[in-house]
Each structure stands twice: as C-alpha cells, then as structure tokens.
Coordinates of C-alpha atoms and ligand atoms in Angstrom, one line a residue:
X1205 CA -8.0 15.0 -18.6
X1206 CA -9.3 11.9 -17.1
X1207 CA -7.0 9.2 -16.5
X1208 CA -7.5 5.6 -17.9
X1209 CA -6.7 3.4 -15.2
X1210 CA -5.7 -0.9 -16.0
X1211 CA -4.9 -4.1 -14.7
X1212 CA -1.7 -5.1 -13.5
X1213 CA -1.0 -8.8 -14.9
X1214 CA 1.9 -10.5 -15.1
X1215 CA 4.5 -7.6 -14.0
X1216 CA 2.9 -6.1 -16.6
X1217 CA 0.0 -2.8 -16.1
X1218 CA -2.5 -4.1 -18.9
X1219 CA -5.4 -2.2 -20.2
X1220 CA -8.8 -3.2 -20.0
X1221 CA -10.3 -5.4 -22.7
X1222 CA -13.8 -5.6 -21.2
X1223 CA -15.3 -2.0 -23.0
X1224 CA -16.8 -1.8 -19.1
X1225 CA -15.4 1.3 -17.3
X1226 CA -15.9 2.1 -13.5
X1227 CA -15.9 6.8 -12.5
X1228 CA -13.1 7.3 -9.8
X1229 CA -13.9 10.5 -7.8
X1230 CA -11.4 12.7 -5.7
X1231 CA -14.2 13.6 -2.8
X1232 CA -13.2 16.8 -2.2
X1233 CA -13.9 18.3 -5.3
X1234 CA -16.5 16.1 -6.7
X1235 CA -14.9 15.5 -10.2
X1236 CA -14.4 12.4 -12.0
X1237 CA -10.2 12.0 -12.0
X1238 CA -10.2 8.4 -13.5
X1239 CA -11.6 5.7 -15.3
X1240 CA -11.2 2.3 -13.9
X1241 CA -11.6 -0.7 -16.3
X1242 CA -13.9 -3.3 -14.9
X1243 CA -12.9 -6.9 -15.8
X1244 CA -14.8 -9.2 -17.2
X1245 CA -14.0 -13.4 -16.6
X1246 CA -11.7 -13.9 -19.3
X1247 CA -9.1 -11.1 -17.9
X1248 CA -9.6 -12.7 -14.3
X1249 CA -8.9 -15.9 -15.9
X1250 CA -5.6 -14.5 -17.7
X1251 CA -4.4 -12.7 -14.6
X1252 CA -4.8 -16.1 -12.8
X1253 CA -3.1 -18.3 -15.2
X1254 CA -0.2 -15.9 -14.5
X1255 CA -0.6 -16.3 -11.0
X1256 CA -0.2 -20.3 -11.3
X1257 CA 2.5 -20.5 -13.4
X1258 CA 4.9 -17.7 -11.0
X1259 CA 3.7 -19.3 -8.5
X1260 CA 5.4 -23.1 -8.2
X1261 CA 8.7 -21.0 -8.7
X1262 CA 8.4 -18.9 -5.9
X1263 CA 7.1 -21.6 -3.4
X1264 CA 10.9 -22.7 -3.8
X1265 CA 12.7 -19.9 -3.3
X1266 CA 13.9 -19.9 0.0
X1267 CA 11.6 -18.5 2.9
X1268 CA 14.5 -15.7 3.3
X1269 CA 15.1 -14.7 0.0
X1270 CA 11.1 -14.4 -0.2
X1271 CA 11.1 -12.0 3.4
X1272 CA 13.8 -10.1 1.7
X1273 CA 11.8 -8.3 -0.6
X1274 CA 9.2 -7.9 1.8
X1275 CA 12.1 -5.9 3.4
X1276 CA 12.9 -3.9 0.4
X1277 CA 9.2 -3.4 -0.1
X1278 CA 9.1 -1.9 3.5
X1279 CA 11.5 0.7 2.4
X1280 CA 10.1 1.1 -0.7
X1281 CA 7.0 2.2 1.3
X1282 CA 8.6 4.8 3.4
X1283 CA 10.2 6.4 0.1
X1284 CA 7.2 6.7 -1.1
X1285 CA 5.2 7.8 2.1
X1286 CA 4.5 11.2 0.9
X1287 CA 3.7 10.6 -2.8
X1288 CA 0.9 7.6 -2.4
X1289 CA -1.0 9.5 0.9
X1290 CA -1.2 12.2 -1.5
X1291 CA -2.9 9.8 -4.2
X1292 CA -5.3 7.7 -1.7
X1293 CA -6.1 10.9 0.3
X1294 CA -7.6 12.7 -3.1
X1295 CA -9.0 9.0 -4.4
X1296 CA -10.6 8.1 -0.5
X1297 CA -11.5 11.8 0.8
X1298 CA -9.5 10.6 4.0
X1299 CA -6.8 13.7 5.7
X1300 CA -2.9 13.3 4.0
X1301 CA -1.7 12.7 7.7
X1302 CA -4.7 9.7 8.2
X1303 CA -4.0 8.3 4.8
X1304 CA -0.6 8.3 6.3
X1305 CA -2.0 5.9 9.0
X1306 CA -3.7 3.5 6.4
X1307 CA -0.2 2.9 4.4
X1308 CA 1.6 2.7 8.4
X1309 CA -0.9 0.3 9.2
X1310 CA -0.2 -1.9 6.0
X1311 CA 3.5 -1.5 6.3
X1312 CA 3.5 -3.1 9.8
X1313 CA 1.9 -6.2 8.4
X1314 CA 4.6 -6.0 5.5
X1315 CA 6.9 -5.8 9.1
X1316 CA 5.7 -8.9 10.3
X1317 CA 5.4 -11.0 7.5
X1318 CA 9.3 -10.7 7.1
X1319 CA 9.3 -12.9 10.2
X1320 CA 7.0 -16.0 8.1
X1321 CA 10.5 -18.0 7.7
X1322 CA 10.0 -18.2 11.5
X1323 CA 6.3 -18.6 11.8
X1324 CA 6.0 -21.1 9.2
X1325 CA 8.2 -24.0 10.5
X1326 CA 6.3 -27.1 11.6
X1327 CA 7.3 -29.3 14.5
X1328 CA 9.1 -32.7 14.7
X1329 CA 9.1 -35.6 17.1
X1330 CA 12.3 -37.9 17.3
X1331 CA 11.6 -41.5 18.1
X1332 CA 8.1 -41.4 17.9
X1333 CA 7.9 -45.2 17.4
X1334 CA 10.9 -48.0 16.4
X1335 CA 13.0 -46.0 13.7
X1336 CA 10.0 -43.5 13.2
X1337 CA 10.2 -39.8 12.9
X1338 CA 7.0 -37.5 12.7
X1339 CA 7.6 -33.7 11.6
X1340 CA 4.8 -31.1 10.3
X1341 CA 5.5 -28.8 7.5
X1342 CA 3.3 -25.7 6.3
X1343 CA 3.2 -25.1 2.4
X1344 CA 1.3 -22.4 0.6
X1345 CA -1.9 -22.8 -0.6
X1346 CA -1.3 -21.6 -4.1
X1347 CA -3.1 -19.0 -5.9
X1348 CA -5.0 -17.0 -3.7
X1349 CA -7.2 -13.8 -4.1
X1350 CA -8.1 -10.5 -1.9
X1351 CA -11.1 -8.8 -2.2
X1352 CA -10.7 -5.6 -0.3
X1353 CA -13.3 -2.3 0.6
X1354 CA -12.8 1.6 -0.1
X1355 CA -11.9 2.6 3.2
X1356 CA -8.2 1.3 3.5
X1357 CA -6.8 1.4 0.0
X1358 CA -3.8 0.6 1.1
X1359 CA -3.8 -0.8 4.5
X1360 CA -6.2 -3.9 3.6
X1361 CA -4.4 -5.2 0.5
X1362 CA -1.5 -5.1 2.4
X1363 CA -3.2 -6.6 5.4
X1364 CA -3.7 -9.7 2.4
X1365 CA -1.3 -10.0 0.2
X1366 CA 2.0 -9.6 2.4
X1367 CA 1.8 -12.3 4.8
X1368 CA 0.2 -14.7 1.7
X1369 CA 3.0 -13.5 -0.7
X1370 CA 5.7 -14.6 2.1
X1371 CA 4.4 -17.5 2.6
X1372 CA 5.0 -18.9 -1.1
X1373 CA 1.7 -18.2 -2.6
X1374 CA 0.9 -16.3 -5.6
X1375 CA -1.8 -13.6 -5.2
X1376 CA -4.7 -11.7 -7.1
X1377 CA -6.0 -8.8 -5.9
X1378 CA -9.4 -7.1 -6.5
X1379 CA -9.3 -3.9 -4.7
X1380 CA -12.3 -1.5 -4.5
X1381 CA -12.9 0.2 -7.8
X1382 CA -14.0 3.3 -5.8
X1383 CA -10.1 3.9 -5.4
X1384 CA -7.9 1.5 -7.0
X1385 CA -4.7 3.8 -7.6
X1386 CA -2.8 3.1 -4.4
X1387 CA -3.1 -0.7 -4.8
X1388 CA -1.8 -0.5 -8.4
X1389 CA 1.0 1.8 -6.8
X1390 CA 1.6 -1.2 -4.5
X1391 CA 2.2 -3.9 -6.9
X1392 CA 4.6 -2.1 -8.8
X1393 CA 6.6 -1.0 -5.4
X1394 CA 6.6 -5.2 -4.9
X1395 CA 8.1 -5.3 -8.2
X1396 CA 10.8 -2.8 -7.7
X1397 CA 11.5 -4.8 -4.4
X1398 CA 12.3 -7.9 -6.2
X1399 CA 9.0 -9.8 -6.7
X1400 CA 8.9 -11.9 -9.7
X1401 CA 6.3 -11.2 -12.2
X1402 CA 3.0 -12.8 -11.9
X1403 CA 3.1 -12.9 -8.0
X1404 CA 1.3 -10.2 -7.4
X1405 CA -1.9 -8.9 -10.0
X1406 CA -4.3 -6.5 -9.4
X1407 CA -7.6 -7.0 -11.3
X1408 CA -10.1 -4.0 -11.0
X1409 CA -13.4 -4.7 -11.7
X1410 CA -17.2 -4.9 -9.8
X1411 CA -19.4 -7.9 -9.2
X1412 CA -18.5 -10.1 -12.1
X1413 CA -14.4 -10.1 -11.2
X1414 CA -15.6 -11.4 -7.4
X1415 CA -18.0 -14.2 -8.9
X1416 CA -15.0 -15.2 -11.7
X1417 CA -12.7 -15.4 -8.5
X1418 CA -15.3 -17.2 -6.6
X1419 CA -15.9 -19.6 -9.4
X1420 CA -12.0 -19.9 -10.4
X1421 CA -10.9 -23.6 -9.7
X1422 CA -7.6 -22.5 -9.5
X1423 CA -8.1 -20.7 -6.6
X1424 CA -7.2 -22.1 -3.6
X1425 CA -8.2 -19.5 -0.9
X1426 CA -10.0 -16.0 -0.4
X1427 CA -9.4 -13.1 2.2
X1428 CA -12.4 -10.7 2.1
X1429 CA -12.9 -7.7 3.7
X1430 CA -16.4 -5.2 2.9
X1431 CA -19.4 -5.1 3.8
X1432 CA -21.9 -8.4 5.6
X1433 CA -23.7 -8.7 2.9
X1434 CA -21.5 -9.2 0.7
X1435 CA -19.2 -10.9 3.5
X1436 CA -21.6 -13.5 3.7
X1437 CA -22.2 -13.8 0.1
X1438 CA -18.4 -14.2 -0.6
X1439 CA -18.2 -16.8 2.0
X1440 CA -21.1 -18.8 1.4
X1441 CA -19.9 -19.1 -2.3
X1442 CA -16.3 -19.4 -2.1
X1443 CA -16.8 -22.5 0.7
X1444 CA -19.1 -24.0 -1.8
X1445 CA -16.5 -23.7 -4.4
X1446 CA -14.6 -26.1 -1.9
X1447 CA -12.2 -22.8 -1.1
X1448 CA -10.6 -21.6 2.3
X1449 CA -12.4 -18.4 2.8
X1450 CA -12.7 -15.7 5.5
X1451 CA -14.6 -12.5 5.0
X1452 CA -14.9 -9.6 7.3
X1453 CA -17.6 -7.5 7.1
X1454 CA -19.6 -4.9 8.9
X1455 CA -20.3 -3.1 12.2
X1456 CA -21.8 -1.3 14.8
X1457 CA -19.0 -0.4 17.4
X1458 CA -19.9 0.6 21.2
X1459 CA -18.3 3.0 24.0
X1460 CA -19.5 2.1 27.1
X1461 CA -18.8 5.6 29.7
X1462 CA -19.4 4.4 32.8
X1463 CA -19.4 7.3 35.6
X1464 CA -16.5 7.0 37.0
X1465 CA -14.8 7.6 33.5
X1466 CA -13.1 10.6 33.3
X1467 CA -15.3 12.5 30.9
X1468 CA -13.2 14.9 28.9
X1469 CA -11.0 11.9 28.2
X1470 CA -14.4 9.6 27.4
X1471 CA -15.2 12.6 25.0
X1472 CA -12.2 13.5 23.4
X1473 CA -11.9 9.8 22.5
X1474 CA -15.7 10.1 21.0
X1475 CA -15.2 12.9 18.9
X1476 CA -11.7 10.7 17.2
X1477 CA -12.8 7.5 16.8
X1478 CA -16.3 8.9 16.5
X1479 CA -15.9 11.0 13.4
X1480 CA -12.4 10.6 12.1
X1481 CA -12.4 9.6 8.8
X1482 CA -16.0 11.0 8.1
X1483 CA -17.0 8.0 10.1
X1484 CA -15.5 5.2 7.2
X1485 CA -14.2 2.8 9.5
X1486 CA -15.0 -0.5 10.5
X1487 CA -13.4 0.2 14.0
X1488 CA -15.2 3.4 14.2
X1489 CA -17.3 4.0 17.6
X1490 CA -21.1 4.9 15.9
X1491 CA -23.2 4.3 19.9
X1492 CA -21.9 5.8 22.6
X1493 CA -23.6 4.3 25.7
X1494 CA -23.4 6.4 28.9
X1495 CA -24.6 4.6 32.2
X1496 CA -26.8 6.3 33.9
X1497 CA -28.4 9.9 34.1
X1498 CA -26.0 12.0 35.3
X1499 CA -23.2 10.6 33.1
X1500 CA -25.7 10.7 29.7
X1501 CA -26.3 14.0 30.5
X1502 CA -22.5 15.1 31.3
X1503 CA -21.7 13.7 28.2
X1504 CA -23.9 15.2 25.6
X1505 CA -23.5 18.3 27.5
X1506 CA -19.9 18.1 26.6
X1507 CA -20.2 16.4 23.0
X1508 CA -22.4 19.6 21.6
X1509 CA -19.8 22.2 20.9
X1510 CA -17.2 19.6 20.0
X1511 CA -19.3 18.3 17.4
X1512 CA -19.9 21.6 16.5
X1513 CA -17.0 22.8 15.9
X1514 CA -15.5 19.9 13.8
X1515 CA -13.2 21.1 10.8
X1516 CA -14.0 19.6 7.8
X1517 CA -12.0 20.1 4.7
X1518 CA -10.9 18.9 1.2
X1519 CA -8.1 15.9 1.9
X1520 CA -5.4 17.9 1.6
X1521 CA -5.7 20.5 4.0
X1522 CA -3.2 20.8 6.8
X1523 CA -5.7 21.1 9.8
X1524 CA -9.3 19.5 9.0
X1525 CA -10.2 17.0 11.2
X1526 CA -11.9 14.7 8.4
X1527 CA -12.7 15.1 4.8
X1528 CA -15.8 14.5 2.3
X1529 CA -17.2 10.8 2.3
X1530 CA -16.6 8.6 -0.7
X1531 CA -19.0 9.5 -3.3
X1532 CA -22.0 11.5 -3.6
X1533 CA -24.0 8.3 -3.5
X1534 CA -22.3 7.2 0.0
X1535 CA -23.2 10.9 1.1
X1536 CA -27.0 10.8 0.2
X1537 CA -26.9 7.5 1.8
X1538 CA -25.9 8.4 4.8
X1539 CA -28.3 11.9 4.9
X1540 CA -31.3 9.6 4.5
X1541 CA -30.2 7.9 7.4
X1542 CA -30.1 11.2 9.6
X1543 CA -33.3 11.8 8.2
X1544 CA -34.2 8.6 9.0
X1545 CA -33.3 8.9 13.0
X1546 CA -35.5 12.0 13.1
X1547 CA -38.7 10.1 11.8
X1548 CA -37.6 7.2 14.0
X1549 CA -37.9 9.8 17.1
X1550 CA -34.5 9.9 17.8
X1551 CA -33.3 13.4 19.0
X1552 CA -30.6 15.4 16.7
X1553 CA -28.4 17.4 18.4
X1554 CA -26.1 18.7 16.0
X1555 CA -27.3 18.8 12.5
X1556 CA -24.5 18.1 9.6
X1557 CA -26.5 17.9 6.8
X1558 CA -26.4 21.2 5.3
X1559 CA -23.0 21.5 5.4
X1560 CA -21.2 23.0 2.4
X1561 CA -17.6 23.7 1.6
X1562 CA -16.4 27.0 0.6
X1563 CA -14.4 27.0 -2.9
X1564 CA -15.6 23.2 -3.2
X1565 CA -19.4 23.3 -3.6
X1566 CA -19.2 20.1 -5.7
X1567 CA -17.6 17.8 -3.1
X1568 CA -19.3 14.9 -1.1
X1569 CA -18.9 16.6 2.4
X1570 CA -21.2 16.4 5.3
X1571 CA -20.8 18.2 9.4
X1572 CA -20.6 15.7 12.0
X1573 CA -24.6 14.9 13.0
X1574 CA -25.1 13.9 16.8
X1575 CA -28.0 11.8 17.9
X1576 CA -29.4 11.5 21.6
X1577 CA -32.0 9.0 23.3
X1578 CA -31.4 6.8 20.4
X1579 CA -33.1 3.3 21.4
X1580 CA -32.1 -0.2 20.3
X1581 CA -35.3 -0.8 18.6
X1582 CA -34.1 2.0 15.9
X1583 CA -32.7 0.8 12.3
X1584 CA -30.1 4.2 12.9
X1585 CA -29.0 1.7 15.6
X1586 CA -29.3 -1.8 14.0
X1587 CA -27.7 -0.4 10.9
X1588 CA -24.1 0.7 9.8
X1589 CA -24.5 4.3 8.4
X1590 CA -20.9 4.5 7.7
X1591 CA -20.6 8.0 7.8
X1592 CA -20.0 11.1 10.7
X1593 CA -22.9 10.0 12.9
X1594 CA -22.7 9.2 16.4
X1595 CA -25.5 7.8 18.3
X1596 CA -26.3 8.3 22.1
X1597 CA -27.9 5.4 23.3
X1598 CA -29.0 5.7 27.3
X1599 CA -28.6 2.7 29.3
X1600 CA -29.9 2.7 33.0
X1601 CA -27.3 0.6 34.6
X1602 CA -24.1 -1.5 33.5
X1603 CA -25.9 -4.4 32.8
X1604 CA -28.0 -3.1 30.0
X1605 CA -24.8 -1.1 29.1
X1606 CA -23.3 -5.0 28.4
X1607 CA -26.4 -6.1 27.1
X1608 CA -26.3 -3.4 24.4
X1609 CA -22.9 -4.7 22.0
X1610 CA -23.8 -8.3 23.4
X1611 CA -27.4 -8.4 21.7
X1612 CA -26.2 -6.3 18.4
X1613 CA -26.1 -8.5 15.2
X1614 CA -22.4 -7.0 14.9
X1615 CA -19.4 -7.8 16.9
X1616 CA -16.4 -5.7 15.6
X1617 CA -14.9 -3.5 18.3
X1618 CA -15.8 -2.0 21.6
X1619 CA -14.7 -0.2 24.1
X1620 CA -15.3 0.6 27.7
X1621 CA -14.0 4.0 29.6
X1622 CA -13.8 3.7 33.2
X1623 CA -11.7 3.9 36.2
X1624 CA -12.7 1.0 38.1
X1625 CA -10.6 -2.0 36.9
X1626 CA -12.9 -4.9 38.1
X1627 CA -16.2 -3.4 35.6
X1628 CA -13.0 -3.1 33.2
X1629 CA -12.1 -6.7 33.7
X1630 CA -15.9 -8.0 34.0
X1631 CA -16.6 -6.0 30.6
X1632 CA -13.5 -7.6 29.0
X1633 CA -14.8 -11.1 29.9
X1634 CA -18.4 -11.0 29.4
X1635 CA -18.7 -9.1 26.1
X1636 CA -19.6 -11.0 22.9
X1637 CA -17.4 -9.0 20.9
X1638 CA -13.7 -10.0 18.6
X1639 CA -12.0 -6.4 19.7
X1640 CA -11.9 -4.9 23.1
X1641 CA -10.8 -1.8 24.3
X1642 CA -10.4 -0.3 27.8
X1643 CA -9.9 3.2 27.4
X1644 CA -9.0 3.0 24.1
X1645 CA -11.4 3.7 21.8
X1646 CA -10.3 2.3 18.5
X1647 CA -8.8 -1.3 19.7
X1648 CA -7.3 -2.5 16.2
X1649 CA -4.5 -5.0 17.2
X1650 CA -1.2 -4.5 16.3
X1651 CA -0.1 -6.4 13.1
X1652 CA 1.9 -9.1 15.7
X1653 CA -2.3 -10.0 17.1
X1654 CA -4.7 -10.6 14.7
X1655 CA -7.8 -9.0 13.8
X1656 CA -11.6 -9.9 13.7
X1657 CA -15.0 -9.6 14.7
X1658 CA -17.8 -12.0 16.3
X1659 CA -21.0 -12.7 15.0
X1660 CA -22.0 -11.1 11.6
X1661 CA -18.7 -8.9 11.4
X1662 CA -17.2 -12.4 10.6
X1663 CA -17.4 -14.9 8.1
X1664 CA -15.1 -18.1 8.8
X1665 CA -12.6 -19.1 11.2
X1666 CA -8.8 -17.4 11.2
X1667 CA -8.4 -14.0 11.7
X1668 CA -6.9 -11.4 9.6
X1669 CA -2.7 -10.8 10.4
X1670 CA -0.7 -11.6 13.1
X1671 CA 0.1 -15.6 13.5
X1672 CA -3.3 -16.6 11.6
X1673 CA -2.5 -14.8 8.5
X1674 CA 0.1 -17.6 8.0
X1675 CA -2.1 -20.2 9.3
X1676 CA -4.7 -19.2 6.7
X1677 CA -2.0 -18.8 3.8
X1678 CA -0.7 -22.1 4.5
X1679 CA -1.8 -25.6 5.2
X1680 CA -0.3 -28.3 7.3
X1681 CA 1.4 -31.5 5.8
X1682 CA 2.2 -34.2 8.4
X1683 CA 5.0 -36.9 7.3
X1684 CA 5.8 -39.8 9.4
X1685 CA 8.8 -41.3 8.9
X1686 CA 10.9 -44.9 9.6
X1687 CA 14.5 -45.8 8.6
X1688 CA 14.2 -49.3 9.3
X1689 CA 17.4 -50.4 11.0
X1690 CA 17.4 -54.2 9.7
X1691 CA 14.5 -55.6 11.8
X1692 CA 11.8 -57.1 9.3
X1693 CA 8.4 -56.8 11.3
X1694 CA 5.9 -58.5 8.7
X1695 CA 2.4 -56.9 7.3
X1696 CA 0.9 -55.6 9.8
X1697 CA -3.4 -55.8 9.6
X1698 CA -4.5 -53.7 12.5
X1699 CA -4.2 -49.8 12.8
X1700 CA -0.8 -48.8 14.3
X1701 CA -0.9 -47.8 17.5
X1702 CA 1.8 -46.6 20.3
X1703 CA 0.8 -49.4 23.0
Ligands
LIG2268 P1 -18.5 -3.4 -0.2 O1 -19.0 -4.6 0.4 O2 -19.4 -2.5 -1.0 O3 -17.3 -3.8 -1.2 C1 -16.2 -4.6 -0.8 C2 -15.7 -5.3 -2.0 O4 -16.7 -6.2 -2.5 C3 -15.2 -4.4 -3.1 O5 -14.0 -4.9 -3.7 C4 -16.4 -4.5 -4.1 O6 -16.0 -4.4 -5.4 C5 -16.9 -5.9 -3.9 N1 -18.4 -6.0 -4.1 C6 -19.3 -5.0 -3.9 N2 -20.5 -5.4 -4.2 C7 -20.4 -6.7 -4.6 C8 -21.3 -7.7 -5.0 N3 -22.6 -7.5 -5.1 N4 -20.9 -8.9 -5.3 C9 -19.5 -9.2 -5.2 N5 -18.6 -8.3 -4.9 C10 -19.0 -7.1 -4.5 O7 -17.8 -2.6 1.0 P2 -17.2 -1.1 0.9 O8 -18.3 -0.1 0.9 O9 -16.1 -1.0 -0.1 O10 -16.4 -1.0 2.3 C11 -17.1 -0.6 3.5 C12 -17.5 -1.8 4.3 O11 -16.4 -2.6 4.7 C13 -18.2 -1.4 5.6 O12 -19.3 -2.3 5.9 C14 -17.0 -1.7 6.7 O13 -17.5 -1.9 8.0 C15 -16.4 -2.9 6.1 N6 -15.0 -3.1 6.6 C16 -14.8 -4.1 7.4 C17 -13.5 -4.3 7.9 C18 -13.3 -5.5 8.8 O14 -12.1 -5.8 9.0 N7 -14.3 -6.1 9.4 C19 -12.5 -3.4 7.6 C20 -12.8 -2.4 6.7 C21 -14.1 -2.2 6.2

C-alpha cells in the first residue's frame, strides 16, 4: 500500500490540492513506499499567509520561552532517535547508525540555538553625546523559507529552521521530495514541544514551490542548501526579489597525503569519508592527492583490497558500511560517470558497477569504484559524481598538491594528512577553501562554528549555524536616544557630529 504523503500548514498535515504527485523510494529495495504531493503556488501562498500571521505573535514571546521549546524539542528528538533513523534510513538508503548521525548533527544546532536569547542581544553605549544613549537590537526577519537537498533529511532542516525559529521568525520549509518523511516528522515533534501553529510549515513540492518561494513578497529571507546550479539560480533570484539569501551548493573535496603521513591512518580515513554514505555528501573526500611517487603508489597499493572489500547492504543492516544511492536515476548517473573516467583515460582500479544485492535485485546499489592517474583536465575531476567514487589524482610535489583544491571551481572541504606541522600550518593558510582539515578528513564544524564553502560551493555572505545563523535570521536596528535634561539647544542645520 503506498502511502499518500501532505503538507504540513498551519499545525495542521494538509493534503495536496495540486493533482501533481512526486514517487518516494526506500533504496534498498527499489519500491515506490510513498507519494509526495507537489505544491503548486496557491498552497505555498496559503502555507505562507499562515506563517505571517503566527508569526508577529511569536516575535513577542520572550526569547526564553521561545529556547524553551527548542529544549523540549531536543528531547523530543532523542525519544524518538530510533523510530525516525529507521524512516530516513529506508527513505535516503543511508546505514540506521549514519542516519543516526544526520538527526545528531541537527539536534546540536537545535542545542545551540537554545542559547539565541544570549546571541541575539545588541550592544549599548551610555553617554554617547549630552543626554544621548545608543543601543543595537536584532529582530527577526519575518517569514523565512528553507530549501533543503536529499542527503540530510533531517540534519539540514534542522540546520535552518532551529536557529530562525528561535530567533522570532516564522519558517516554511521545502525539503527534498526525494525523502520528505523525516522533515514532516520534525514539524510535528516542534509541535508537541510547544511551537505555536503556523511557525513551522512544510511544503513538499519540485520546481514550482522554489520559484512561488522565490517570488513570495512576503518572504523575507532564504537558506538554501543543493546543488550549484541550482544554488546559484536560487540566489541570483531570490537577491533580485530584494531577499536575504545564502545557498550552499556543491563540491569537489581534496585529501592531500603528503609522505610523511602515516598511511594506514591516511587510508583508513579515505575509505570513511571516501565512501560512507555511498559517497552522498557534500563533505565527502571524492580526490585523494598523494605527493609524490612513492607515497601514490603506497597508497593505492593499500586502497585496493579495502575498496574491495567494502560491505554494502540494504539501510537496515547491522554491519554494511553504506547502502544503495538515492534513486535509480542518481545510480545510472553516477555509472555513466565511471564509464565516463574510463573513456577519459583514467585508470579503474576497482570496478563497482556490476554490483548486485542478494535478496534485493531491485535496489539502487553500486560497489565502491576506485580511479588512479586521474588528471585535472578530466570532467570525473571537474565534476561532482556524488556517488562511491574516489579519484587518485598524482601530484609531483606539495605545491601542485595546493594548487589542486586552490584552482577547482569548488571550495567545500579539505583536508591534509601529514606529520609535519609547519606543511600542516602552510596548507591551512594558503588554501582557497571554507573547511579545513588536518588529519581529519570530514572537517564539518561543530554547530557552535559555522559552516560553508568558498567559491562556487557558496552563494552569499553568512554562513550556515553557529553565530551567523542568528546574524542571518535577524537584522540589526540601531536607536539613538536623548532625555534632554532642560537644556534647549536650538535647530541644529549641520550633520551631528562628536567634535
Ligand atoms: P538539488 O539541487 O537537486 O535539490 C536541492 C533542492 O532544490 C531540493 O529541495 C529540490 O527540490 C530543489 N530543486 C531541484 N531542482 C530545482 C530547480 N530546477 N529549481 C528550483 N528548485 C529545485 O540537490 P540534491 O540532489 O537534493 O542534493 C545534493 C546536492 O546538495 C549535492 O550537490 C551536494 O553537494 C549538495 N549539498 C551541499 C551542502 C552544503 O552545505 N554545501 C550540504 C548538503 C548537500
């Protein structure tokens, strides 16, 4: 029995009205397990009228009372821990104990955002002139919308709408119609935690909900997360809508291995950040770039039978490394790419391909696929594949090693393994890249930092969590103040001035 799938408006889940219906897979066996209604601009419209009229309520509930049900929410989370990895593990393809990790990851933005009564005060001068006072408040924006990818069903929203929600505004989020379950689950968890109605609303839907957002007057700001493309397109349209936007998109992450690394650490951290997840990370390393002979050849040497001996398996086994990829079309997309690095001249290793899954024959999986003497001139380099793919890319010497991640159109993460802590700290400085790691391979801040990439793995100025979120959920007001104390100074022509 397929499921039909709704909105969530008003504190309310509402059905579709549009006729327009999006297929939600479970990966790992291939079958259709939901329909997802895709809006059309009349239901965005409705589920942002709700937003606007919650929202001048809860701008004046007290900064406290609004971290509070962040709080409950928090706990609501761990409750639930078991029952919603279950649901995004089957929905994304992604392991029950690394679906785990996307709602952790969410929940310790949730964390911080209880601390926005803090973060959001402004600063005051005493006596900045005669009988005059200057203080700085921040005040929500007002209605804001998230547009979030596949990958993080849970993590991203709540990378969004926590520290926006805290902060006073009202929010409407589009998740990814490839798996919109756990973000449905989410708003109703906010509910039981105490949110009013209208707050939060989840609007499923494709293209034409993101342009209705984009176009929405009403909508003050937009926090995207997907693809550049799209990134860019989101960005370009909701700035000329005269909205605050920022819009993370794609990338191409490098591990530098530089020969003094330790190797079997260097490839132990490969094969993770390399292939966990079936690759469907932004933060997952896709070019590993050994310096040097000796070191390339150490390292593939060593990568072989690991990749090799990978364990794939449907979401909700206990020990497979990753699962199936999100759809069949996301699978084919990422074969033609393999197919793609062999015309290009690019030598593969360890062929995943062909790999099938006993006892789930109809499921989107793949084997992890190893590339070597990969060059920069490839499009398997130039491109996100998005999928369990790891490039070798050879680089003679450190300095083309730096070259490599500085000259790609993508600046996500990076990472460098080494034991020498002045290449570490050279590396760290030099490279044109938003996320660094040394010897760490997946470098996503904790939720107190923020996250973001350079170049085109960014669209606009704050980051994403951490003390930007509220700088991007709020705006400044500045008030200067005078309590005249009986002196009468007369009308005063020229600009005033401190002199
Ligand atoms: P996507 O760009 O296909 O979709 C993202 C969102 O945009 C979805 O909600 C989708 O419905 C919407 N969308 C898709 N096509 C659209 C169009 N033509 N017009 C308007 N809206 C559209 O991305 P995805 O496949 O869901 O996610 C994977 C991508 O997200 C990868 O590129 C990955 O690197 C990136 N990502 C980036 C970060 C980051 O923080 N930089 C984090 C996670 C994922």
């Amino acid at each position: 029995m397929v499921q039909e799938l709704y909105h969530f408006i008003g504190g309310k889940r509402t059905k579709g009205r549009s006729g327009k219906f999006g297929d939600v897979f479970w990966p790992m066996t291939g079958e259709v397990a939901a329909k997802v209604p895709l809006a059309d601009a009349s239901e965005v419209w409705d589920a942002v009228q709700n937003a606007k009229a919650a929202q001048i309520g809860w701008a004046a509930t007290n900064p406290q009372r609004r971290a509070r049900v962040m709080m409950k929410f928090v706990d609501l989370l761990n409750r639930d821990m078991e029952t919603l990895a279950l649901v995004l593990a089957k929905e994304h393809g992604k392991t029950i104990p690394d679906a785990k990790g996307d709602i952790q990851r969410g929940l310790e933005v949730a964390e911080f955002a209880i601390g926005a009564p803090h973060l959001m005060k402004g600063e005051y001068t005493e006596g900045a002139g005669p009988g005059i006072d200057i203080y700085s408040l921040r005040q929500p924006l007002g209605v804001v919308a998230g547009i979030t990818p596949f990958n993080f069903p849970a993590m991203i929203p709540m990378w969004k709408f926590a520290p926006a929600i805290v902060c006073g505004n009202a929010f409407v989020l589009k998740p990814s119609e490839r798996d919109p379950s756990v973000p449905l689950m989410l708003a109703e968890l906010m509910m039981e935690a105490g949110l009013p109605p209208g707050i939060l609303n989840v609007i499923n839907g494709d293209k034409t909900a993101v342009d209705a957002l984009l176009d929405d007057p009403e909508i003050a700001g937009i926090g995207f997360v997907g693809s550049t493309p799209i990134a860019e397109y989101v960005y370009k349209r909701g700035t000329a809508n005269g909205k605050r936007v920022h819009a993370f998109g794609g990338a191409k992450n490098h591990m530098i291995i530089m020969p003094d690394a330790d190797m079997d650490q260097a490839v132990d951290a490969l094969i993770g950040a390399g292939y966990g997840s079936a690759g469907e990370r932004c933060m997952a390393v896709s070019v590993a770039v050994p310096v040097g002979q000796a070191t390339a050849d150490a390292l593939v040497a060593k990568l072989i039978p690991k990749v090799e001996s990978l364990k794939i398996g449907p979401s909700t086994s206990n020990d497979a490394d990753f699962g199936p990829l999100v759809t069949k079309a996301h699978l084919q997309k990422v074969r033609d790419y393999v197919d793609l690095g062999i015309k290009e001249g690019a030598k593969l290793k360890v062929d995943g391909r062909s790999f099938k899954m006993q006892g789930y024959e109809n499921g989107f999986y793949m084997g992890g696929c190893l590339f070597d003497n990969v060059t920069s001139d490839m499009r398997i380099y130039k491109e996100e594949i998005f999928g369990p793919v790891l490039s070798v890319v050879r680089a003679k010497d450190y300095a083309e090693a730096l070259r490599l991640p500085n000259e790609h159109e993508y600046g996500n993460g990076v990472a460098i393994f080494t034991r020498d802590g002045d290449a570490a700290r050279d590396f760290t400085a030099k490279v044109n890249v938003g996320m660094v790691g040394v010897n760490v391979p997946i470098p996503v801040p904790l939720a107190y930092y923020t996250f973001g990439g350079w170049k085109r793995s960014m669209f606009g100025d704050l980051n994403q969590h951490g003390p930007d979120a509220m700088r991007f959920y709020t705006r400044t007001k500045t008030v200067t103040s005078r309590w005249p104390s009986g002196t009468k100074e007369g009308a005063e022509f020229s600009i005033p001035t401190m002199k």
